[in-house]
């Protein structure tokens, strides 16, 4: 699978302009690099197809898209979901891409990158051990990182369309290959309510923005998270920029509701843009 963004396409065009016959480039959005031949008609791909210069220029001109290359033809990684009436797309950064849902990025990308953003969430409740619940799969980065140290990770995704994006994202492949990760399709609000009490030692709650999933910020949902956790175990709840006006307001409400349902030692973790709580 070859996936490119404007970062890689521009590098190929610069090499061509400099008169080079080869370029060291990534075909998996920065996970690895390979030396490629530049031929008269375009970029010579490993599968013997050629990505024509016209197509390379098209990719280079799209600062917000990632493209899977099939038979030498680029196709934007973007899907519309009839179930949620939302558009899901893969958005490039200098490292791991993020996913846009109706134009809203699912990771922090200002002064950081999605991979580093994920590591901050994991560090907030380290050590991440035992049975872990990830309430919002997204691109699977949280589940993948948690599975490095946990016994097992259960991750929930509302929309199967999001997983179509994952399958074309090189950084998400371990989500499908790691036997320590179990995927569940459904609404976290409903799925968690059906889970057994005391099932998890860590919960990572990284919901979409409040405007997209207000029920996942409700006291009723927090009550269910509290129920499925074991005693003396931790929850990380991503909220958003704690310094923004909306972030301060949402954070205050989250802390109040977490405490009301029985969580203890609820504290802000500004570096991870969230709060940590203990059962």
PDB file of C-alpha atoms in Angstrom:
ATOM      1  CA  UNK A   1       0.000   0.000   0.000  1.00  0.00           C
ATOM      2  CA  UNK A   2       1.413   3.377  -1.085  1.00  0.00           C
ATOM      3  CA  UNK A   3       0.020   6.445   0.690  1.00  0.00           C
ATOM      4  CA  UNK A   4       1.299   9.961  -0.017  1.00  0.00           C
ATOM      5  CA  UNK A   5       0.599  13.516   1.072  1.00  0.00           C
ATOM      6  CA  UNK A   6       1.856  16.880  -0.100  1.00  0.00           C
ATOM      7  CA  UNK A   7       4.975  16.460   2.055  1.00  0.00           C
ATOM      8  CA  UNK A   8       6.233  13.512   0.013  1.00  0.00           C
ATOM      9  CA  UNK A   9       4.951  14.812  -3.332  1.00  0.00           C
ATOM     10  CA  UNK A  10       6.741  18.138  -2.940  1.00  0.00           C
ATOM     11  CA  UNK A  11       9.977  16.337  -2.124  1.00  0.00           C
ATOM     12  CA  UNK A  12       9.698  14.323  -5.349  1.00  0.00           C
ATOM     13  CA  UNK A  13       8.993  17.467  -7.382  1.00  0.00           C
ATOM     14  CA  UNK A  14      11.967  19.266  -5.840  1.00  0.00           C
ATOM     15  CA  UNK A  15      14.252  16.348  -6.740  1.00  0.00           C
ATOM     16  CA  UNK A  16      12.956  16.434 -10.295  1.00  0.00           C
ATOM     17  CA  UNK A  17      13.539  20.169 -10.528  1.00  0.00           C
ATOM     18  CA  UNK A  18      17.100  19.707  -9.284  1.00  0.00           C
ATOM     19  CA  UNK A  19      17.701  17.198 -12.062  1.00  0.00           C
ATOM     20  CA  UNK A  20      18.098  14.208  -9.760  1.00  0.00           C
ATOM     21  CA  UNK A  21      17.304  10.742 -11.026  1.00  0.00           C
ATOM     22  CA  UNK A  22      16.441   9.378  -7.590  1.00  0.00           C
ATOM     23  CA  UNK A  23      14.813  10.588  -4.391  1.00  0.00           C
ATOM     24  CA  UNK A  24      14.636   9.221  -0.853  1.00  0.00           C
ATOM     25  CA  UNK A  25      10.950   9.355  -0.034  1.00  0.00           C
ATOM     26  CA  UNK A  26       8.350   7.840   2.281  1.00  0.00           C
ATOM     27  CA  UNK A  27       5.537   5.798   0.796  1.00  0.00           C
ATOM     28  CA  UNK A  28       3.794   5.335   4.165  1.00  0.00           C
ATOM     29  CA  UNK A  29       3.399   8.892   5.485  1.00  0.00           C
ATOM     30  CA  UNK A  30       6.739   9.033   7.238  1.00  0.00           C
ATOM     31  CA  UNK A  31       6.975   5.628   8.901  1.00  0.00           C
ATOM     32  CA  UNK A  32       9.842   4.600   6.631  1.00  0.00           C
ATOM     33  CA  UNK A  33      11.793   5.867   3.627  1.00  0.00           C
ATOM     34  CA  UNK A  34      12.855   4.244   0.390  1.00  0.00           C
ATOM     35  CA  UNK A  35      14.955   5.368  -2.563  1.00  0.00           C
ATOM     36  CA  UNK A  36      12.820   5.806  -5.663  1.00  0.00           C
ATOM     37  CA  UNK A  37      13.631   6.387  -9.314  1.00  0.00           C
ATOM     38  CA  UNK A  38      12.412   9.486 -11.096  1.00  0.00           C
ATOM     39  CA  UNK A  39      11.610   8.670 -14.713  1.00  0.00           C
ATOM     40  CA  UNK A  40      10.480  10.829 -17.595  1.00  0.00           C
ATOM     41  CA  UNK A  41       6.796  10.384 -16.941  1.00  0.00           C
ATOM     42  CA  UNK A  42       6.782  10.399 -13.154  1.00  0.00           C
ATOM     43  CA  UNK A  43       7.712   8.600  -9.947  1.00  0.00           C
ATOM     44  CA  UNK A  44       8.506   4.920 -10.417  1.00  0.00           C
ATOM     45  CA  UNK A  45       6.589   2.931  -7.774  1.00  0.00           C
ATOM     46  CA  UNK A  46       7.649  -0.438  -6.292  1.00  0.00           C
ATOM     47  CA  UNK A  47       4.715  -2.200  -7.974  1.00  0.00           C
ATOM     48  CA  UNK A  48       6.153  -1.199 -11.402  1.00  0.00           C
ATOM     49  CA  UNK A  49       3.408   1.390 -11.905  1.00  0.00           C
ATOM     50  CA  UNK A  50       4.358   5.005 -12.476  1.00  0.00           C
ATOM     51  CA  UNK A  51       2.756   7.890 -10.648  1.00  0.00           C
ATOM     52  CA  UNK A  52       2.652  10.498 -13.396  1.00  0.00           C
ATOM     53  CA  UNK A  53       4.001  13.957 -12.700  1.00  0.00           C
ATOM     54  CA  UNK A  54       0.534  15.417 -13.196  1.00  0.00           C
ATOM     55  CA  UNK A  55      -0.712  13.246 -10.317  1.00  0.00           C
ATOM     56  CA  UNK A  56       2.299  14.112  -8.153  1.00  0.00           C
ATOM     57  CA  UNK A  57       1.510  17.800  -8.693  1.00  0.00           C
ATOM     58  CA  UNK A  58      -2.129  17.179  -7.767  1.00  0.00           C
ATOM     59  CA  UNK A  59      -1.085  15.610  -4.464  1.00  0.00           C
ATOM     60  CA  UNK A  60       1.463  18.370  -3.808  1.00  0.00           C
ATOM     61  CA  UNK A  61      -1.301  20.945  -4.216  1.00  0.00           C
ATOM     62  CA  UNK A  62      -3.534  19.383  -1.568  1.00  0.00           C
ATOM     63  CA  UNK A  63      -2.379  20.475   1.882  1.00  0.00           C
ATOM     64  CA  UNK A  64      -5.277  18.774   3.662  1.00  0.00           C
ATOM     65  CA  UNK A  65      -5.444  15.364   1.999  1.00  0.00           C
ATOM     66  CA  UNK A  66      -3.743  11.978   2.004  1.00  0.00           C
ATOM     67  CA  UNK A  67      -3.909   9.777  -1.090  1.00  0.00           C
ATOM     68  CA  UNK A  68      -3.717   6.034  -1.534  1.00  0.00           C
ATOM     69  CA  UNK A  69      -2.092   5.106  -4.854  1.00  0.00           C
ATOM     70  CA  UNK A  70      -3.743   2.226  -6.674  1.00  0.00           C
ATOM     71  CA  UNK A  71      -2.481   1.207 -10.111  1.00  0.00           C
ATOM     72  CA  UNK A  72      -0.621   4.497 -10.355  1.00  0.00           C
ATOM     73  CA  UNK A  73      -3.825   6.488  -9.696  1.00  0.00           C
ATOM     74  CA  UNK A  74      -4.199   8.622  -6.537  1.00  0.00           C
ATOM     75  CA  UNK A  75      -7.440   8.421  -4.554  1.00  0.00           C
ATOM     76  CA  UNK A  76      -8.190  10.762  -1.675  1.00  0.00           C
ATOM     77  CA  UNK A  77      -8.721   8.991   1.636  1.00  0.00           C
ATOM     78  CA  UNK A  78     -12.123  10.461   2.358  1.00  0.00           C
ATOM     79  CA  UNK A  79     -15.491   8.831   2.992  1.00  0.00           C
ATOM     80  CA  UNK A  80     -19.010  10.001   3.697  1.00  0.00           C
ATOM     81  CA  UNK A  81     -21.046   8.236   6.368  1.00  0.00           C
ATOM     82  CA  UNK A  82     -24.783   8.047   5.824  1.00  0.00           C
ATOM     83  CA  UNK A  83     -25.193   6.783   9.399  1.00  0.00           C
ATOM     84  CA  UNK A  84     -23.797   9.931  10.983  1.00  0.00           C
ATOM     85  CA  UNK A  85     -24.027  12.375   8.042  1.00  0.00           C
ATOM     86  CA  UNK A  86     -20.341  13.166   8.515  1.00  0.00           C
ATOM     87  CA  UNK A  87     -17.305  13.192   6.259  1.00  0.00           C
ATOM     88  CA  UNK A  88     -14.227  11.296   7.478  1.00  0.00           C
ATOM     89  CA  UNK A  89     -10.842  12.051   5.955  1.00  0.00           C
ATOM     90  CA  UNK A  90      -7.139  11.541   6.645  1.00  0.00           C
ATOM     91  CA  UNK A  91      -5.246  14.785   7.243  1.00  0.00           C
ATOM     92  CA  UNK A  92      -1.444  14.862   6.907  1.00  0.00           C
ATOM     93  CA  UNK A  93       1.068  16.244   9.371  1.00  0.00           C
ATOM     94  CA  UNK A  94       4.857  16.017   9.420  1.00  0.00           C
ATOM     95  CA  UNK A  95       4.453  12.759  11.348  1.00  0.00           C
ATOM     96  CA  UNK A  96       1.352  10.660  12.012  1.00  0.00           C
ATOM     97  CA  UNK A  97      -1.775  11.934  10.255  1.00  0.00           C
ATOM     98  CA  UNK A  98      -4.960  12.815  12.082  1.00  0.00           C
ATOM     99  CA  UNK A  99      -8.545  12.202  11.088  1.00  0.00           C
ATOM    100  CA  UNK A 100     -10.961  14.988  10.286  1.00  0.00           C
ATOM    101  CA  UNK A 101     -14.614  14.432  11.119  1.00  0.00           C
ATOM    102  CA  UNK A 102     -16.656  17.048   9.309  1.00  0.00           C
ATOM    103  CA  UNK A 103     -13.548  19.221   9.270  1.00  0.00           C
ATOM    104  CA  UNK A 104     -12.715  18.863  12.993  1.00  0.00           C
ATOM    105  CA  UNK A 105      -9.303  17.242  13.749  1.00  0.00           C
ATOM    106  CA  UNK A 106      -9.394  14.343  16.203  1.00  0.00           C
ATOM    107  CA  UNK A 107      -5.908  15.067  17.562  1.00  0.00           C
ATOM    108  CA  UNK A 108      -3.927  18.083  18.580  1.00  0.00           C
ATOM    109  CA  UNK A 109      -1.762  19.300  15.703  1.00  0.00           C
ATOM    110  CA  UNK A 110      -0.713  22.777  16.885  1.00  0.00           C
ATOM    111  CA  UNK A 111       2.819  22.700  18.357  1.00  0.00           C
ATOM    112  CA  UNK A 112       2.627  18.899  18.481  1.00  0.00           C
ATOM    113  CA  UNK A 113       1.584  15.943  16.325  1.00  0.00           C
ATOM    114  CA  UNK A 114      -1.008  13.157  16.707  1.00  0.00           C
ATOM    115  CA  UNK A 115       1.565  10.579  17.830  1.00  0.00           C
ATOM    116  CA  UNK A 116       2.973  12.844  20.540  1.00  0.00           C
ATOM    117  CA  UNK A 117      -0.577  13.811  21.522  1.00  0.00           C
ATOM    118  CA  UNK A 118      -1.372  10.127  22.027  1.00  0.00           C
ATOM    119  CA  UNK A 119       1.745   9.549  24.129  1.00  0.00           C
ATOM    120  CA  UNK A 120       0.753  12.393  26.462  1.00  0.00           C
ATOM    121  CA  UNK A 121      -2.627  10.746  27.080  1.00  0.00           C
ATOM    122  CA  UNK A 122      -0.971   7.404  27.824  1.00  0.00           C
ATOM    123  CA  UNK A 123       1.572   8.993  30.196  1.00  0.00           C
ATOM    124  CA  UNK A 124      -1.217  10.652  32.175  1.00  0.00           C
ATOM    125  CA  UNK A 125      -2.268   7.269  33.649  1.00  0.00           C
ATOM    126  CA  UNK A 126       0.929   5.253  33.413  1.00  0.00           C
ATOM    127  CA  UNK A 127       1.623   2.481  33.930  1.00  0.00           C
ATOM    128  CA  UNK A 128      -1.062   1.386  31.471  1.00  0.00           C
ATOM    129  CA  UNK A 129      -1.510  -2.224  32.523  1.00  0.00           C
ATOM    130  CA  UNK A 130      -4.143  -4.933  32.793  1.00  0.00           C
ATOM    131  CA  UNK A 131      -7.431  -4.611  30.960  1.00  0.00           C
ATOM    132  CA  UNK A 132      -7.827  -1.274  29.166  1.00  0.00           C
ATOM    133  CA  UNK A 133     -10.969   0.333  27.757  1.00  0.00           C
ATOM    134  CA  UNK A 134     -10.558   2.848  24.929  1.00  0.00           C
ATOM    135  CA  UNK A 135     -13.940   4.493  24.421  1.00  0.00           C
ATOM    136  CA  UNK A 136     -13.290   6.043  20.990  1.00  0.00           C
ATOM    137  CA  UNK A 137     -11.109   4.198  18.468  1.00  0.00           C
ATOM    138  CA  UNK A 138     -10.638   6.971  15.912  1.00  0.00           C
ATOM    139  CA  UNK A 139      -7.421   6.093  14.076  1.00  0.00           C
ATOM    140  CA  UNK A 140      -6.527   3.527  16.735  1.00  0.00           C
ATOM    141  CA  UNK A 141      -3.436   5.306  18.027  1.00  0.00           C
ATOM    142  CA  UNK A 142      -4.544   5.123  21.672  1.00  0.00           C
ATOM    143  CA  UNK A 143      -5.376   1.428  21.464  1.00  0.00           C
ATOM    144  CA  UNK A 144      -2.081   0.666  19.715  1.00  0.00           C
ATOM    145  CA  UNK A 145       0.036   2.495  22.289  1.00  0.00           C
ATOM    146  CA  UNK A 146      -1.908   1.089  25.247  1.00  0.00           C
ATOM    147  CA  UNK A 147      -1.461  -2.451  23.914  1.00  0.00           C
ATOM    148  CA  UNK A 148       2.326  -2.104  24.170  1.00  0.00           C
ATOM    149  CA  UNK A 149       2.140  -2.522  27.967  1.00  0.00           C
ATOM    150  CA  UNK A 150      -1.428  -3.620  28.735  1.00  0.00           C
ATOM    151  CA  UNK A 151      -2.654  -7.188  28.930  1.00  0.00           C
ATOM    152  CA  UNK A 152      -5.538  -6.407  26.573  1.00  0.00           C
ATOM    153  CA  UNK A 153      -7.309  -3.391  25.051  1.00  0.00           C
ATOM    154  CA  UNK A 154     -10.988  -3.135  24.128  1.00  0.00           C
ATOM    155  CA  UNK A 155     -11.658  -0.223  21.797  1.00  0.00           C
ATOM    156  CA  UNK A 156     -15.070   1.074  20.697  1.00  0.00           C
ATOM    157  CA  UNK A 157     -15.861   2.863  17.433  1.00  0.00           C
ATOM    158  CA  UNK A 158     -19.235   4.354  16.623  1.00  0.00           C
ATOM    159  CA  UNK A 159     -18.947   4.497  12.842  1.00  0.00           C
ATOM    160  CA  UNK A 160     -17.539   1.689  10.660  1.00  0.00           C
ATOM    161  CA  UNK A 161     -16.633   4.365   8.104  1.00  0.00           C
ATOM    162  CA  UNK A 162     -13.899   5.536  10.484  1.00  0.00           C
ATOM    163  CA  UNK A 163     -12.342   2.088  10.256  1.00  0.00           C
ATOM    164  CA  UNK A 164     -12.266   2.396   6.454  1.00  0.00           C
ATOM    165  CA  UNK A 165      -9.975   5.379   6.980  1.00  0.00           C
ATOM    166  CA  UNK A 166      -7.905   3.355   9.454  1.00  0.00           C
ATOM    167  CA  UNK A 167      -7.375   0.553   6.956  1.00  0.00           C
ATOM    168  CA  UNK A 168      -5.788   3.005   4.524  1.00  0.00           C
ATOM    169  CA  UNK A 169      -3.652   4.734   7.160  1.00  0.00           C
ATOM    170  CA  UNK A 170      -0.175   3.165   7.489  1.00  0.00           C
ATOM    171  CA  UNK A 171       0.037   4.341  11.113  1.00  0.00           C
ATOM    172  CA  UNK A 172      -3.138   2.415  12.037  1.00  0.00           C
ATOM    173  CA  UNK A 173      -2.262  -1.059  10.758  1.00  0.00           C
ATOM    174  CA  UNK A 174      -1.440  -2.531  14.161  1.00  0.00           C
ATOM    175  CA  UNK A 175      -5.070  -1.933  15.115  1.00  0.00           C
ATOM    176  CA  UNK A 176      -5.955  -4.838  12.820  1.00  0.00           C
ATOM    177  CA  UNK A 177      -2.841  -6.980  13.356  1.00  0.00           C
ATOM    178  CA  UNK A 178      -2.384  -6.955  17.150  1.00  0.00           C
ATOM    179  CA  UNK A 179      -4.193  -9.869  18.882  1.00  0.00           C
ATOM    180  CA  UNK A 180      -4.166  -7.864  22.135  1.00  0.00           C
ATOM    181  CA  UNK A 181      -6.688  -5.417  20.658  1.00  0.00           C
ATOM    182  CA  UNK A 182     -10.410  -6.172  20.402  1.00  0.00           C
ATOM    183  CA  UNK A 183     -12.547  -3.857  18.280  1.00  0.00           C
ATOM    184  CA  UNK A 184     -16.197  -3.216  19.095  1.00  0.00           C
ATOM    185  CA  UNK A 185     -18.537  -1.350  16.744  1.00  0.00           C
ATOM    186  CA  UNK A 186     -21.262   0.622  18.478  1.00  0.00           C
ATOM    187  CA  UNK A 187     -22.184   3.692  20.484  1.00  0.00           C
ATOM    188  CA  UNK A 188     -19.952   3.851  23.573  1.00  0.00           C
ATOM    189  CA  UNK A 189     -22.882   5.185  25.576  1.00  0.00           C
ATOM    190  CA  UNK A 190     -24.780   1.959  24.893  1.00  0.00           C
ATOM    191  CA  UNK A 191     -21.840  -0.484  24.707  1.00  0.00           C
ATOM    192  CA  UNK A 192     -20.343   0.460  28.080  1.00  0.00           C
ATOM    193  CA  UNK A 193     -23.762   0.115  29.746  1.00  0.00           C
ATOM    194  CA  UNK A 194     -23.782  -3.567  28.725  1.00  0.00           C
ATOM    195  CA  UNK A 195     -20.269  -4.349  30.022  1.00  0.00           C
ATOM    196  CA  UNK A 196     -19.600  -6.243  33.236  1.00  0.00           C
ATOM    197  CA  UNK A 197     -18.835  -4.285  36.365  1.00  0.00           C
ATOM    198  CA  UNK A 198     -15.204  -4.121  37.463  1.00  0.00           C
ATOM    199  CA  UNK A 199     -13.819  -5.162  34.088  1.00  0.00           C
ATOM    200  CA  UNK A 200     -11.078  -2.575  33.537  1.00  0.00           C
ATOM    201  CA  UNK A 201      -7.945  -1.342  35.257  1.00  0.00           C
ATOM    202  CA  UNK A 202      -7.512   1.687  32.966  1.00  0.00           C
ATOM    203  CA  UNK A 203     -10.006   3.698  30.929  1.00  0.00           C
ATOM    204  CA  UNK A 204      -8.964   6.158  28.252  1.00  0.00           C
ATOM    205  CA  UNK A 205     -11.932   8.341  27.363  1.00  0.00           C
ATOM    206  CA  UNK A 206     -11.062  10.444  24.322  1.00  0.00           C
ATOM    207  CA  UNK A 207     -14.452  11.429  22.881  1.00  0.00           C
ATOM    208  CA  UNK A 208     -15.109  13.663  19.892  1.00  0.00           C
ATOM    209  CA  UNK A 209     -15.745  17.341  20.580  1.00  0.00           C
ATOM    210  CA  UNK A 210     -18.616  18.120  22.953  1.00  0.00           C
ATOM    211  CA  UNK A 211     -20.603  19.497  20.002  1.00  0.00           C
ATOM    212  CA  UNK A 212     -20.403  16.091  18.266  1.00  0.00           C
ATOM    213  CA  UNK A 213     -20.942  13.757  21.232  1.00  0.00           C
ATOM    214  CA  UNK A 214     -22.426  15.550  24.221  1.00  0.00           C
ATOM    215  CA  UNK A 215     -23.791  12.338  25.769  1.00  0.00           C
ATOM    216  CA  UNK A 216     -20.229  11.086  26.274  1.00  0.00           C
ATOM    217  CA  UNK A 217     -19.672  14.016  28.660  1.00  0.00           C
ATOM    218  CA  UNK A 218     -22.802  13.272  30.704  1.00  0.00           C
ATOM    219  CA  UNK A 219     -23.068  12.183  34.314  1.00  0.00           C
ATOM    220  CA  UNK A 220     -24.906   9.035  33.239  1.00  0.00           C
ATOM    221  CA  UNK A 221     -22.036   7.948  31.010  1.00  0.00           C
ATOM    222  CA  UNK A 222     -19.484   8.734  33.729  1.00  0.00           C
ATOM    223  CA  UNK A 223     -21.536   6.583  36.108  1.00  0.00           C
ATOM    224  CA  UNK A 224     -21.203   3.660  33.707  1.00  0.00           C
ATOM    225  CA  UNK A 225     -17.442   4.204  33.347  1.00  0.00           C
ATOM    226  CA  UNK A 226     -17.145   4.207  37.136  1.00  0.00           C
ATOM    227  CA  UNK A 227     -19.132   0.956  37.307  1.00  0.00           C
ATOM    228  CA  UNK A 228     -16.976  -0.964  34.796  1.00  0.00           C
ATOM    229  CA  UNK A 229     -13.719   0.070  36.470  1.00  0.00           C
ATOM    230  CA  UNK A 230     -11.968  -1.801  39.248  1.00  0.00           C
ATOM    231  CA  UNK A 231     -11.212  -0.112  42.548  1.00  0.00           C
ATOM    232  CA  UNK A 232      -8.058   2.014  42.787  1.00  0.00           C
ATOM    233  CA  UNK A 233      -7.821   2.224  39.003  1.00  0.00           C
ATOM    234  CA  UNK A 234      -7.543   5.293  36.797  1.00  0.00           C
ATOM    235  CA  UNK A 235      -9.475   7.113  34.091  1.00  0.00           C
ATOM    236  CA  UNK A 236      -8.022   9.635  31.649  1.00  0.00           C
ATOM    237  CA  UNK A 237     -10.580  11.943  30.051  1.00  0.00           C
ATOM    238  CA  UNK A 238      -9.463  14.108  27.118  1.00  0.00           C
ATOM    239  CA  UNK A 239     -11.346  17.403  26.968  1.00  0.00           C
ATOM    240  CA  UNK A 240      -9.451  19.977  24.909  1.00  0.00           C
ATOM    241  CA  UNK A 241      -7.479  23.151  25.433  1.00  0.00           C
ATOM    242  CA  UNK A 242      -7.916  23.986  29.132  1.00  0.00           C
ATOM    243  CA  UNK A 243      -6.908  27.604  28.478  1.00  0.00           C
ATOM    244  CA  UNK A 244      -9.650  28.312  25.954  1.00  0.00           C
ATOM    245  CA  UNK A 245     -12.939  29.802  27.150  1.00  0.00           C
ATOM    246  CA  UNK A 246     -14.950  26.737  26.140  1.00  0.00           C
ATOM    247  CA  UNK A 247     -12.242  24.402  27.458  1.00  0.00           C
ATOM    248  CA  UNK A 248     -12.330  25.969  30.926  1.00  0.00           C
ATOM    249  CA  UNK A 249     -16.109  25.721  31.054  1.00  0.00           C
ATOM    250  CA  UNK A 250     -16.268  22.109  29.825  1.00  0.00           C
ATOM    251  CA  UNK A 251     -13.423  21.046  32.146  1.00  0.00           C
ATOM    252  CA  UNK A 252     -15.179  22.489  35.195  1.00  0.00           C
ATOM    253  CA  UNK A 253     -18.382  20.642  34.296  1.00  0.00           C
ATOM    254  CA  UNK A 254     -16.535  17.377  33.653  1.00  0.00           C
ATOM    255  CA  UNK A 255     -14.761  17.527  37.017  1.00  0.00           C
ATOM    256  CA  UNK A 256     -18.005  18.265  38.840  1.00  0.00           C
ATOM    257  CA  UNK A 257     -19.880  15.378  37.208  1.00  0.00           C
ATOM    258  CA  UNK A 258     -17.016  12.907  37.686  1.00  0.00           C
ATOM    259  CA  UNK A 259     -16.953  13.702  41.399  1.00  0.00           C
ATOM    260  CA  UNK A 260     -20.736  13.449  41.646  1.00  0.00           C
ATOM    261  CA  UNK A 261     -20.716   9.845  40.383  1.00  0.00           C
ATOM    262  CA  UNK A 262     -17.990   8.788  42.810  1.00  0.00           C
ATOM    263  CA  UNK A 263     -14.596   9.394  41.204  1.00  0.00           C
ATOM    264  CA  UNK A 264     -11.861  10.539  43.589  1.00  0.00           C
ATOM    265  CA  UNK A 265      -8.710  12.624  43.199  1.00  0.00           C
ATOM    266  CA  UNK A 266      -9.974  14.246  40.009  1.00  0.00           C
ATOM    267  CA  UNK A 267      -7.220  16.519  38.752  1.00  0.00           C
ATOM    268  CA  UNK A 268      -6.380  18.511  35.674  1.00  0.00           C
ATOM    269  CA  UNK A 269      -3.554  17.342  33.395  1.00  0.00           C
ATOM    270  CA  UNK A 270      -2.972  20.441  31.224  1.00  0.00           C
ATOM    271  CA  UNK A 271      -0.124  18.887  29.269  1.00  0.00           C
ATOM    272  CA  UNK A 272      -2.481  16.165  27.993  1.00  0.00           C
ATOM    273  CA  UNK A 273      -5.463  18.539  27.645  1.00  0.00           C
ATOM    274  CA  UNK A 274      -7.568  16.465  30.008  1.00  0.00           C
ATOM    275  CA  UNK A 275      -8.240  15.238  33.521  1.00  0.00           C
ATOM    276  CA  UNK A 276      -7.343  12.107  35.485  1.00  0.00           C
ATOM    277  CA  UNK A 277      -9.663  10.503  38.015  1.00  0.00           C
ATOM    278  CA  UNK A 278      -9.461   7.457  40.281  1.00  0.00           C
ATOM    279  CA  UNK A 279     -12.081   5.001  41.400  1.00  0.00           C
TER     280      UNK A 279
END
